[in-house]
Amino acid sequence: MSKYHSDQPIYEDSNDQFNRGTFVDDFTHILSNFENNENYIIGLFAKWGYGKTSTVNLILEKLKAKKEFCAIYVSTWALGGDSDKIIWDILEQTSLKLTNKSIKTKTSKTGEILNKVSKAELPFGLETEFDLFGSEQNETIIKSGKIMGTVGFVSQLLTSSDNIAKARKRIEKSINGEKVVVFLDDLDRLDGKQIVEILRAINTVADYGGMTYVLPFDKRYVCSAIEETLPKGRSGDEFIEKIIQVPLNLPLLTQKKIDQVFLGKLEQILSEFNIFMNQEEIDRFQKLYFFGANSYITSPRDINKLINALKFRIPIAINEVNITDTIITEIIRVFDEPLYDLIKTNREILVKQTNNLSQRYLMDQDNKQRKSDADKIISELNELQIEMLQNLFPIIDTLYSNYGLIDANTLRKEQRIASEYYFDLYFSSLDEEEGISNRKIIDMLQLSKYPEKLRKKMKHLINHNNFDIAVKYIMDRAESINDKLEFCKAMLDLIADFPRKYESSGFSLSIFDITIFNIDKLLKDSHTKLDDYISLLDYTYDKNRIDSIPLLIREIVLYANKKNKGIEIDLTEGEVKLYKEHALTIIRKLAKHNKIPINTINHETLIYHYWADFGDKSECSDYITKHTKTAEQVIDFLSQFIEKWSESGKNIYHRGDFKESTYKEISRYIDPSYFYNLLISNETYKILTNVKKDDLISFENPYDSKYGRKSNFTKVGNEHTDEFRNIVARRFMYFYENDAHLS
């Protein structure tokens, strides 16, 4: 795996990705043409991050191969911007390379020591003797009890320009026809005062033949910095022009070359992590990159910075979010923080939501409100930033260009930032309590051949809160499931213990309905579809999930009906008949073991419906008569057939009214007279006979002050209250007594 880029300069031609070689050759040729007794100060201008130091290193390597050159490199920043230290370093390196001897005298070395001493804490009373004048006698005593600034003063004296001048004369004699080229790097990292002192210093020691200075720096920064130190009215440009005799600009890198290098590095990262894009995704990346995003990348330093960011982000993004959107979002994050923050904080405007019914623009069908809000957030953006938003978020493209909007399913399947399911994952770590990892879903899908491992993994990954998005991820990759029937059974096992799995709020489906609909999709292309559905029914019976059995039966009855134009399950009429026969066998098994409930608040009442449809009324009647012997049991039985309702977006369910349709439905399973006789045999309900229609009380009447729809006894689970039971009994008895006159 390739390493992170530390933004260090290169030193060898083999690492030169930007073809600096031609410039290096030309520059070296210029130096070769200088006469031995000539001296120049050359300015090598380029912005930060454009590769000045890398170019200098390549020139140094080139000069090493030429005997007539003595090349020296000095980092002004590493030496703290101290002009004296820099001059001493130049002279010392020159002396060592030309004579193999140090130029520093005992006096100058003592000055360096004192400079260090002046910055340290010495024990009180310590005395130090020095031979200050080189007479080989220690005439000078410095006590630490005196002001330590004295030591600093002496250090400056010993490393003063007089001593530098003496050293320079010795160097000048040693040059003897050699061409000394000194590269003073990192000037544009210093403050203005330091830069001026260094430029003045080298100007005083560069006035003899054979020594040339090369100063690579960002001219714009240096001119601005030194201008602050100059007398009012003097410009930094004028100062530089008087110092620099040969101004050169590092050749600008074309955007084409920058793109070539960046895309080459990006391709290497994608290859390392086995990421392959289809042609459609490649085309989309090219549109996003070449028509906007690449404008942010203008230098080698930009490339290294971005590649380092992508090396961290891409491995995390694999199979979790769209790779193209990840790359473009990282470019924005690294180089355009204001735009990144704008995107991150405006989810509602940028993402068209279909799953959240409470979202702000639900009723904004013509996008007038969204357009108004979008105008506000992009009013301060430039054309490039607006284009980036349009390319990433189709809803914004629609607002401003009237192009067609990509559907939500496509955005989800492609894991795009514009999808309501994926947007948040581009800005935060995955919260698997609410979300779920695509990568882990993919791993789970491979386990369908290993039932126990599959169920364990599924239970660990999927919960009540992330179920909806987890199922969508599963269905997006359903083709990778080897044993689809086994996977369907595992899904039924998963939701078996989910709370409120049969309840739906507002217009949304229940978790059980979502599961069954997606089971239908998984089995759609099965060659043994009938056997598969029978297997699921048997599996549910064996697991003793009585409440799920009628809902499984309902799927075939409703969605395999050839008269249903929205047919979902492709079974022949003969296959549907066989399924119903098997379902009747299951129902009879339940009855034999007394497992069909007489009192429930769930969907088990549908068993009576299918029992009567697939079998006959006498079987139902015998079972009900066997288990209903009292008036209270009659009320329990009747109550379970009353419809339930809830307010949109809430999980509080209420009972509706016992209606004429409810009475007729029960009449299909048992003779109502049996129930009526049990009720009138009870003193509590006997007094409710001969009730008039106007005296009937409704659970659904919002204006009823006594028994209104919001009364607690109408809530599901409160069917035991006297008020509830009396109202149900009264309405049943009314319908029985008026049976002959019912519509």
XYZ file of C-alpha atoms in Angstrom:
743
model
C 0.000 0.000 0.000
C 1.332 3.445 -0.893
C 2.311 5.724 1.962
C 0.825 9.011 3.057
C 2.530 12.059 1.571
C 4.449 14.100 4.175
C 4.721 17.036 1.751
C 8.499 16.634 1.766
C 10.376 17.834 -1.328
C 11.818 15.335 -3.780
C 15.551 14.781 -4.311
C 15.816 12.586 -7.404
C 14.772 12.820 -11.057
C 12.937 9.496 -10.737
C 10.413 11.131 -8.371
C 9.771 14.116 -10.629
C 6.131 13.859 -11.717
C 5.872 17.410 -12.998
C 8.662 17.368 -15.610
C 10.847 19.915 -13.853
C 13.889 18.367 -15.567
C 13.867 20.773 -18.520
C 13.847 23.814 -16.260
C 16.602 22.282 -14.104
C 18.770 21.762 -17.199
C 18.189 25.346 -18.361
C 18.962 26.741 -14.928
C 22.172 24.732 -14.640
C 23.185 25.926 -18.102
C 22.761 29.557 -16.986
C 25.031 28.957 -13.998
C 27.621 27.293 -16.217
C 27.739 30.365 -18.449
C 28.641 32.688 -15.552
C 32.282 33.757 -15.516
C 34.304 32.545 -12.545
C 34.798 36.047 -11.207
C 31.119 37.002 -11.499
C 28.638 37.012 -8.666
C 24.843 37.247 -8.810
C 21.760 37.040 -6.650
C 19.110 35.011 -8.482
C 15.448 35.105 -7.492
C 13.487 31.901 -8.150
C 9.845 32.887 -7.757
C 6.848 30.587 -7.225
C 3.862 30.374 -4.889
C 3.860 28.210 -1.790
C 3.350 24.573 -2.593
C 4.462 24.814 -6.230
C 7.645 22.807 -5.702
C 10.410 25.389 -5.240
C 12.390 23.248 -2.791
C 11.947 20.147 -4.930
C 13.314 22.086 -7.915
C 16.277 23.335 -5.848
C 17.035 19.764 -4.759
C 17.057 18.596 -8.376
C 19.416 21.476 -9.308
C 21.711 20.551 -6.402
C 21.848 16.961 -7.618
C 22.686 18.214 -11.097
C 25.475 20.476 -9.812
C 27.057 17.670 -7.791
C 27.974 15.981 -11.073
C 29.832 19.083 -12.272
C 33.322 19.516 -10.818
C 33.447 23.278 -11.307
C 30.579 23.877 -8.848
C 30.508 24.035 -5.073
C 26.780 23.848 -4.215
C 25.513 24.770 -0.753
C 21.990 24.565 0.674
C 20.888 26.630 3.671
C 17.425 26.653 5.238
C 16.931 30.129 6.649
C 13.898 28.943 8.584
C 15.819 26.079 10.235
C 18.382 28.651 11.460
C 15.639 30.791 12.980
C 16.029 33.608 10.455
C 19.192 34.810 12.267
C 21.304 36.571 9.614
C 24.614 36.068 11.471
C 23.977 32.340 11.878
C 23.047 32.084 8.218
C 26.250 33.869 7.077
C 28.386 31.735 9.364
C 26.694 28.607 8.010
C 27.376 29.703 4.409
C 31.039 30.395 5.172
C 31.467 27.204 7.194
C 29.924 24.959 4.482
C 31.989 26.695 1.802
C 35.222 26.253 3.757
C 34.567 22.607 4.492
C 33.782 21.834 0.854
C 36.727 23.812 -0.607
C 39.454 23.201 1.995
C 38.037 20.434 4.138
C 38.665 22.744 7.137
C 36.364 24.648 9.473
C 36.448 28.404 9.077
C 35.356 29.069 12.637
C 38.085 30.476 14.929
C 38.349 29.799 18.619
C 36.902 33.245 19.207
C 33.783 32.645 17.112
C 33.222 29.257 18.714
C 33.467 30.887 22.136
C 30.866 33.391 20.985
C 28.503 30.561 20.105
C 29.015 28.984 23.505
C 28.316 32.273 25.244
C 25.191 32.747 23.196
C 23.912 29.428 24.549
C 25.032 30.320 28.092
C 23.160 33.624 27.951
C 19.890 31.707 27.491
C 20.489 29.209 30.293
C 20.164 29.286 34.070
C 23.559 28.942 35.791
C 24.205 28.256 39.485
C 24.685 31.506 41.454
C 28.315 32.532 41.892
C 29.685 30.419 39.048
C 32.704 32.067 37.397
C 33.827 31.485 33.805
C 37.170 32.690 32.326
C 37.699 33.423 28.604
C 40.627 34.378 26.369
C 38.736 37.235 24.777
C 41.529 38.725 22.646
C 43.310 35.558 21.544
C 46.475 36.211 23.631
C 46.308 32.698 25.089
C 45.600 34.203 28.527
C 42.254 34.066 30.316
C 41.918 37.781 31.027
C 38.135 37.976 31.163
C 35.985 36.646 34.005
C 32.168 36.560 33.738
C 30.107 35.835 36.812
C 26.601 34.429 36.603
C 25.638 36.756 39.419
C 25.939 39.644 36.935
C 23.248 40.448 34.392
C 23.084 37.574 31.936
C 22.532 40.055 29.128
C 26.252 40.795 29.379
C 26.972 37.273 28.219
C 24.686 37.779 25.247
C 26.466 41.005 24.406
C 29.875 39.319 24.480
C 28.563 36.487 22.312
C 27.422 38.984 19.709
C 30.826 40.674 19.895
C 32.713 37.441 19.248
C 30.437 36.429 16.326
C 30.318 39.964 14.982
C 30.669 41.166 11.418
C 34.387 41.848 12.018
C 35.008 38.161 12.617
C 32.707 37.303 9.695
C 34.734 39.619 7.474
C 37.969 37.878 8.480
C 36.422 34.495 7.720
C 35.134 35.782 4.388
C 38.626 36.860 3.331
C 39.952 33.386 4.017
C 37.090 31.901 1.960
C 37.728 34.312 -0.903
C 41.311 33.115 -1.149
C 40.128 29.504 -1.164
C 37.609 29.860 -3.983
C 40.369 30.103 -6.569
C 38.295 29.683 -9.709
C 35.506 27.553 -8.171
C 31.892 28.546 -8.711
C 30.106 28.614 -5.349
C 26.292 28.494 -5.604
C 24.407 29.104 -2.373
C 20.688 28.232 -2.205
C 18.957 30.189 0.569
C 15.598 28.470 0.991
C 12.479 29.212 3.076
C 12.727 33.013 3.111
C 8.947 33.108 2.680
C 8.530 31.429 6.064
C 10.154 34.341 7.934
C 8.838 37.710 9.038
C 9.653 40.899 7.154
C 12.416 42.144 9.481
C 14.313 38.860 9.296
C 14.023 38.783 5.496
C 15.424 42.333 5.160
C 18.369 41.575 7.470
C 19.261 38.432 5.526
C 19.027 40.155 2.133
C 21.220 43.012 3.341
C 23.720 40.597 4.869
C 24.172 38.482 1.735
C 24.422 41.612 -0.332
C 27.478 42.649 1.707
C 29.263 39.306 1.432
C 28.339 38.545 -2.193
C 30.403 41.293 -3.755
C 33.366 39.166 -4.715
C 33.753 36.880 -7.667
C 32.672 33.284 -7.782
C 29.793 33.231 -5.278
C 26.197 33.213 -6.546
C 23.074 33.201 -4.374
C 19.818 31.557 -5.402
C 16.766 32.709 -3.432
C 13.616 30.619 -4.025
C 10.566 32.316 -2.499
C 6.975 33.394 -2.959
C 7.518 36.918 -4.250
C 4.037 38.104 -3.354
C 4.469 37.132 0.296
C 8.058 38.399 0.638
C 7.295 41.795 -0.922
C 4.287 42.232 1.355
C 6.251 41.172 4.471
C 9.262 43.437 3.942
C 7.113 46.403 2.951
C 5.924 46.615 6.562
C 9.544 47.223 7.698
C 10.430 49.852 5.078
C 9.975 53.624 5.326
C 6.536 54.844 4.274
C 6.240 55.120 0.521
C 8.831 52.431 -0.215
C 7.517 49.280 -1.905
C 8.639 45.711 -1.356
C 8.933 45.226 -5.116
C 11.452 48.063 -5.392
C 13.549 46.631 -2.570
C 13.580 43.176 -4.197
C 14.494 44.591 -7.596
C 17.603 46.266 -6.136
C 18.739 43.035 -4.496
C 17.867 40.485 -7.216
C 19.928 40.718 -10.429
C 18.429 37.670 -12.169
C 14.674 37.258 -11.549
C 13.304 33.890 -12.700
C 9.880 32.323 -12.370
C 9.416 28.623 -11.800
C 7.385 27.504 -14.851
C 3.682 27.339 -14.094
C 2.134 23.892 -14.006
C -0.724 23.470 -16.453
C -4.062 22.316 -15.082
C -3.786 19.391 -17.467
C -0.559 18.259 -15.786
C -1.953 18.752 -12.295
C -5.034 16.721 -13.235
C -2.860 14.010 -14.729
C -0.748 13.642 -11.574
C -3.716 13.802 -9.190
C -5.829 11.327 -11.146
C -2.865 8.972 -11.370
C -2.499 8.989 -7.591
C -6.257 8.639 -7.144
C -6.355 5.671 -9.497
C -3.625 4.047 -7.423
C -5.687 4.450 -4.233
C -8.808 2.994 -5.847
C -6.777 0.077 -7.163
C -5.284 -0.608 -3.732
C -8.753 -0.989 -2.250
C -10.184 -2.887 -5.253
C -12.656 -0.133 -6.086
C -13.941 -0.279 -9.655
C -16.414 2.153 -11.208
C -18.747 1.328 -14.061
C -18.701 3.557 -17.124
C -21.755 5.512 -16.011
C -20.109 6.366 -12.688
C -16.818 7.239 -14.424
C -18.712 9.638 -16.682
C -20.371 11.247 -13.659
C -17.024 11.614 -11.884
C -15.469 13.233 -14.932
C -18.349 15.707 -15.136
C -18.014 16.628 -11.471
C -14.226 16.822 -11.571
C -13.400 18.492 -14.876
C -16.288 20.946 -14.773
C -15.703 22.339 -11.311
C -13.863 20.335 -8.679
C -10.415 20.438 -10.319
C -10.430 24.242 -10.091
C -9.578 23.817 -6.398
C -6.379 21.834 -7.116
C -3.649 24.158 -8.371
C -0.311 22.935 -6.977
C 1.671 19.809 -6.022
C 1.033 20.659 -2.372
C -2.722 20.691 -3.032
C -2.430 17.241 -4.585
C -0.525 15.805 -1.619
C -2.931 17.351 0.872
C -5.968 15.925 -0.937
C -4.456 12.492 -1.535
C -3.682 12.193 2.178
C -7.291 13.086 3.011
C -8.615 10.520 0.514
C -6.297 7.800 1.802
C -8.053 8.146 5.138
C -11.600 8.662 3.865
C -11.934 6.195 0.992
C -11.334 2.972 3.010
C -14.072 4.091 5.401
C -16.412 4.882 2.525
C -16.118 1.542 0.695
C -19.604 0.034 0.308
C -21.002 2.647 2.708
C -21.389 5.696 0.464
C -20.818 6.626 -3.168
C -17.097 6.858 -4.000
C -17.494 9.655 -6.550
C -19.466 11.787 -4.110
C -16.924 10.956 -1.399
C -14.027 12.243 -3.529
C -15.838 15.425 -4.564
C -17.042 16.097 -1.014
C -13.474 15.702 0.276
C -12.208 18.178 -2.330
C -14.789 20.676 -1.074
C -13.962 19.952 2.583
C -10.206 20.413 2.095
C -10.302 23.510 -0.117
C -13.669 25.221 0.414
C -14.728 25.017 4.047
C -17.562 27.597 3.726
C -19.232 25.566 0.952
C -18.695 22.347 2.922
C -20.379 23.858 5.994
C -23.235 25.175 3.849
C -23.886 21.687 2.476
C -23.619 20.056 5.883
C -26.131 22.398 7.508
C -28.783 22.551 4.763
C -29.931 18.956 4.447
C -33.630 19.806 4.045
C -33.060 22.102 1.079
C -30.528 19.903 -0.731
C -32.158 16.500 -0.238
C -35.619 15.574 -1.491
C -37.206 13.437 1.195
C -39.802 10.769 0.566
C -39.628 8.721 3.763
C -40.104 11.476 6.351
C -43.683 12.708 6.271
C -42.935 15.625 8.604
C -40.314 17.199 6.375
C -40.600 20.906 5.573
C -41.321 20.672 1.843
C -43.892 17.868 1.934
C -46.667 20.082 0.558
C -44.342 22.214 -1.583
C -45.271 20.424 -4.802
C -44.116 23.183 -7.151
C -40.893 23.804 -5.165
C -41.692 27.479 -4.602
C -40.728 27.412 -0.928
C -37.615 25.311 -1.586
C -36.562 27.669 -4.383
C -37.005 30.676 -2.111
C -34.922 29.076 0.636
C -32.280 27.916 -1.839
C -31.953 31.462 -3.213
C -31.034 32.654 0.261
C -28.265 30.137 0.904
C -26.590 30.442 -2.489
C -26.829 34.218 -2.855
C -23.247 34.603 -1.622
C -21.801 31.726 -3.647
C -19.740 32.080 -6.806
C -20.499 30.304 -10.077
C -18.148 27.410 -9.309
C -19.778 26.755 -5.945
C -23.285 26.890 -7.392
C -22.276 24.471 -10.140
C -20.860 22.078 -7.535
C -24.186 22.132 -5.667
C -26.158 21.501 -8.852
C -23.948 18.579 -9.842
C -24.136 16.929 -6.424
C -27.812 17.570 -5.651
C -30.359 16.923 -8.435
C -33.084 18.854 -6.616
C -30.955 22.034 -6.877
C -30.277 21.288 -10.536
C -34.040 21.058 -11.054
C -34.646 24.388 -9.312
C -32.207 26.304 -11.484
C -32.031 24.444 -14.783
C -35.401 22.630 -15.024
C -33.670 19.338 -15.794
C -35.371 16.115 -14.767
C -34.948 14.963 -11.183
C -33.294 11.576 -10.553
C -35.693 9.381 -8.605
C -35.082 8.684 -4.923
C -34.564 4.942 -5.463
C -31.712 5.558 -7.896
C -30.047 7.962 -5.486
C -30.371 5.394 -2.707
C -29.076 2.483 -4.758
C -26.075 4.537 -5.844
C -25.546 5.654 -2.218
C -25.406 9.278 -3.304
C -25.046 12.260 -0.984
C -28.365 13.516 -2.394
C -30.182 10.475 -0.950
C -32.074 11.012 2.291
C -30.684 7.676 3.499
C -27.028 8.519 2.886
C -26.584 12.281 3.296
C -25.702 12.130 7.000
C -23.065 9.424 6.459
C -20.901 11.886 4.522
C -20.527 14.090 7.588
C -20.563 11.790 10.610
C -19.658 8.336 11.804
C -22.303 5.664 11.362
C -24.728 5.343 14.279
C -25.867 1.754 13.950
C -28.674 2.266 16.427
C -30.413 4.406 13.803
C -28.425 3.570 10.643
C -26.596 0.526 9.384
C -23.346 -0.318 7.642
C -23.655 -1.257 3.977
C -20.404 -3.168 4.240
C -21.777 -5.300 7.066
C -25.010 -5.879 5.159
C -22.989 -7.203 2.213
C -21.078 -9.541 4.529
C -24.347 -10.738 6.055
C -25.888 -11.542 2.675
C -23.117 -14.036 2.028
C -24.240 -16.136 5.034
C -27.565 -17.432 3.652
C -25.967 -20.888 3.270
C -25.154 -20.878 6.978
C -28.520 -20.400 8.776
C -27.250 -20.041 12.337
C -24.507 -17.591 11.407
C -26.984 -15.652 9.271
C -29.507 -15.284 12.096
C -26.835 -14.299 14.604
C -25.392 -11.665 12.268
C -28.824 -10.341 11.303
C -29.944 -9.995 14.901
C -26.710 -8.172 15.761
C -27.010 -5.699 12.868
C -30.703 -4.954 12.466
C -32.988 -3.488 15.097
C -36.420 -1.907 15.277
C -35.022 1.576 14.575
C -32.841 0.821 11.541
C -35.061 -1.872 10.054
C -36.529 0.228 7.248
C -33.204 1.347 5.782
C -31.639 -2.094 6.397
C -34.327 -3.763 4.268
C -33.752 -1.257 1.468
C -30.004 -1.995 1.540
C -30.750 -5.731 1.453
C -33.097 -5.447 -1.500
C -30.596 -3.292 -3.399
C -28.209 -6.271 -3.265
C -30.675 -9.148 -3.289
C -28.913 -10.799 -6.231
C -25.997 -11.708 -3.939
C -28.212 -13.858 -1.669
C -27.536 -17.517 -2.427
C -30.413 -19.168 -0.555
C -33.318 -16.745 -0.722
C -35.838 -18.999 1.038
C -33.533 -19.430 4.014
C -32.981 -15.707 4.071
C -36.760 -15.111 4.126
C -37.105 -17.409 7.140
C -34.313 -15.530 8.883
C -36.140 -12.235 8.303
C -39.298 -13.680 9.882
C -37.195 -14.798 12.855
C -35.641 -11.351 13.132
C -38.922 -9.432 13.479
C -40.613 -12.040 15.674
C -39.656 -10.184 18.866
C -39.826 -6.635 17.476
C -42.196 -4.386 19.443
C -45.270 -3.180 17.548
C -44.279 -5.123 14.450
C -47.917 -5.199 13.274
C -48.628 -1.520 13.870
C -48.369 1.236 11.296
C -48.435 4.973 11.846
C -49.857 7.468 9.394
C -49.485 6.177 5.846
C -46.479 3.961 6.554
C -46.528 0.173 6.501
C -45.981 -1.991 9.539
C -42.681 -3.815 9.946
C -44.428 -7.115 9.269
C -45.989 -5.786 6.054
C -42.608 -4.471 4.882
C -41.070 -7.871 5.572
C -43.766 -9.789 3.690
C -43.680 -7.456 0.670
C -39.934 -7.869 0.407
C -40.197 -11.635 0.814
C -42.452 -11.510 -2.249
C -39.719 -9.643 -4.138
C -37.020 -12.086 -3.035
C -39.078 -15.080 -4.193
C -40.271 -13.434 -7.398
C -37.958 -15.382 -9.699
C -38.059 -18.655 -7.783
C -38.839 -21.790 -9.833
C -40.446 -23.393 -6.757
C -42.556 -20.445 -5.672
C -45.549 -22.446 -4.389
C -43.329 -24.758 -2.349
C -41.505 -21.719 -0.970
C -44.682 -20.068 0.308
C -45.939 -23.329 1.773
C -42.529 -23.768 3.451
C -42.799 -20.309 5.027
C -46.296 -21.090 6.294
C -45.164 -24.403 7.817
C -42.090 -22.723 9.304
C -44.282 -20.087 10.978
C -46.611 -22.774 12.336
C -43.682 -24.791 13.699
C -42.407 -21.639 15.441
C -45.898 -21.244 17.010
C -46.308 -17.708 15.629
C -50.093 -17.825 15.462
C -50.437 -14.090 14.916
C -48.333 -14.224 11.711
C -50.103 -17.146 10.024
C -53.231 -15.265 8.799
C -51.042 -12.449 7.399
C -48.971 -14.943 5.400
C -52.170 -16.452 4.050
C -53.465 -12.981 3.176
C -50.472 -12.326 0.907
C -51.375 -15.167 -1.439
C -55.119 -14.469 -1.332
C -54.652 -10.784 -2.176
C -51.566 -10.607 -4.341
C -51.851 -13.838 -6.343
C -55.386 -12.984 -7.431
C -55.396 -12.726 -11.217
C -58.197 -10.170 -11.000
C -55.861 -7.876 -9.090
C -54.210 -5.574 -11.634
C -51.379 -4.856 -9.215
C -50.409 -8.525 -9.111
C -47.259 -9.144 -7.078
C -47.131 -12.934 -6.731
C -47.107 -14.936 -9.948
C -48.956 -18.164 -9.137
C -51.430 -20.006 -11.326
C -55.011 -20.487 -10.175
C -54.233 -24.150 -9.564
C -51.239 -23.239 -7.387
C -53.307 -20.745 -5.387
C -55.922 -23.458 -4.816
C -53.238 -25.842 -3.523
C -51.928 -23.127 -1.224
C -55.400 -22.493 0.210
C -55.852 -26.215 0.835
C -52.566 -26.287 2.731
C -53.533 -23.157 4.668
C -56.818 -24.843 5.690
C -54.815 -27.815 6.952
C -52.734 -25.469 9.108
C -55.904 -23.764 10.464
C -57.442 -27.141 11.371
C -54.211 -28.062 13.191
C -54.469 -24.869 15.182
C -58.114 -25.613 16.038
C -57.299 -29.183 17.027
C -54.797 -27.881 19.564
C -57.088 -25.030 20.668
C -54.586 -22.376 19.464
C -56.996 -20.079 17.606
C -57.629 -17.215 20.027
C -61.079 -16.213 21.157
C -59.883 -12.861 22.512
C -57.067 -10.954 20.818
C -56.100 -7.433 19.780
C -54.004 -8.499 16.776
C -54.697 -10.044 13.374
C -55.583 -13.578 14.441
C -59.263 -12.882 13.750
C -58.401 -13.254 10.050
C -58.064 -16.979 10.737
C -61.857 -17.201 11.101
C -62.256 -15.362 7.806
C -60.026 -17.801 5.889
C -61.419 -20.786 7.792
C -64.898 -19.924 6.579
C -63.637 -19.186 3.038
C -61.497 -22.293 2.601
C -63.626 -24.683 4.722
C -67.174 -24.266 6.010
C -69.099 -22.363 8.657
C -69.875 -25.426 10.750
C -66.191 -25.941 11.636
C -65.875 -22.340 12.809
C -69.171 -22.477 14.678
C -68.262 -25.660 16.530
C -64.911 -24.198 17.611
C -66.407 -20.877 18.759
C -69.274 -22.598 20.609
C -66.757 -24.843 22.365
C -64.744 -21.856 23.656
C -67.508 -19.309 24.291
C -69.773 -20.249 27.214
C -70.507 -16.961 28.988
C -71.745 -13.464 28.150
C -68.334 -12.004 29.056
C -66.627 -14.393 26.618
C -69.085 -13.251 23.944
C -68.073 -9.594 24.504
C -64.392 -10.617 24.267
C -65.004 -12.455 21.014
C -66.999 -9.587 19.488
C -64.455 -6.949 20.539
C -61.550 -8.502 18.694
C -63.295 -7.871 15.356
C -63.704 -4.140 15.942
C -61.392 -2.062 13.768
C -58.467 -0.087 15.178
C -57.303 3.386 14.182
C -54.589 5.838 15.201
C -53.865 9.489 14.607
C -51.282 10.160 11.887
C -47.736 9.830 13.157
C -48.783 8.416 16.553
C -48.606 4.909 18.029
C -51.700 5.257 20.220
C -54.496 3.058 18.856
C -58.222 3.349 19.533
C -61.117 1.042 18.824
C -63.706 1.996 16.252
C -67.390 1.137 16.472
C -69.002 -2.289 16.362
C -70.731 -1.749 13.031
C -73.280 -3.504 10.887
C -70.448 -4.831 8.698
C -68.787 -6.281 11.804
C -72.033 -8.011 12.773
C -72.391 -9.519 9.302
C -68.776 -10.727 9.298
C -69.268 -12.583 12.591
C -72.499 -14.045 11.251
C -70.366 -15.905 8.677
C -68.652 -17.858 11.477
C -71.481 -18.562 13.932
C -75.224 -18.134 14.297
C -75.632 -14.742 16.098
C -78.546 -16.124 18.091
C -76.089 -18.198 20.135
C -74.329 -15.022 21.270
C -77.604 -13.138 21.816
C -78.991 -15.824 24.083
C -75.803 -15.862 26.164
C -75.963 -12.068 26.529
C -79.595 -11.879 27.645
C -78.932 -14.667 30.148
C -76.704 -12.187 31.961
C -78.453 -9.594 34.175
C -75.944 -6.867 33.232
C -76.676 -7.063 29.512
C -80.308 -8.215 29.642
C -81.448 -4.654 30.348
C -79.867 -3.510 27.029
C -82.474 -5.227 24.850
C -84.871 -3.335 22.605
C -82.482 -0.388 22.308
C -83.346 2.370 19.852
C -80.926 3.509 17.151
C -80.780 7.028 18.574
C -79.607 5.597 21.900
C -76.554 3.908 20.411
C -73.266 5.375 21.620
C -70.366 5.790 19.203
C -66.650 5.548 19.982
C -65.981 7.588 16.874
C -68.133 10.641 17.634
C -65.716 13.453 18.574
C -68.549 15.545 20.026
C -69.801 12.955 22.505
C -69.082 14.545 25.884
C -69.501 11.330 27.827
C -68.078 8.634 25.579
C -66.071 10.552 23.018
C -63.350 9.118 20.814
C -60.688 10.365 23.233
C -62.063 8.504 26.241
C -59.467 6.199 27.725
C -61.643 3.113 27.465
C -61.551 3.378 23.641
C -57.782 2.777 23.613
C -56.676 -0.664 22.493
C -55.983 -2.708 25.609
C -58.770 -1.118 27.667
C -61.532 -3.389 26.382
C -62.140 -4.657 29.936
C -63.861 -1.450 31.108
C -67.591 -1.546 31.841
C -68.265 1.394 29.510
C -66.587 -0.296 26.580
C -68.298 -3.658 27.122
C -71.773 -2.196 27.598
C -71.493 -0.161 24.377
C -70.339 -3.199 22.371
C -73.086 -5.428 23.797
C -75.763 -2.803 23.136
C -74.721 -2.340 19.498
C -74.561 -6.119 18.852
C -78.014 -6.634 20.360
C -79.410 -3.759 18.289
C -78.110 -5.300 15.054
C -79.417 -8.748 16.049
C -82.863 -7.459 16.916
C -83.058 -5.517 13.646
C -81.369 -8.161 11.486
C -84.364 -8.503 9.178
C -84.332 -4.784 8.452
C -80.599 -4.321 7.940
C -79.466 -3.197 4.534
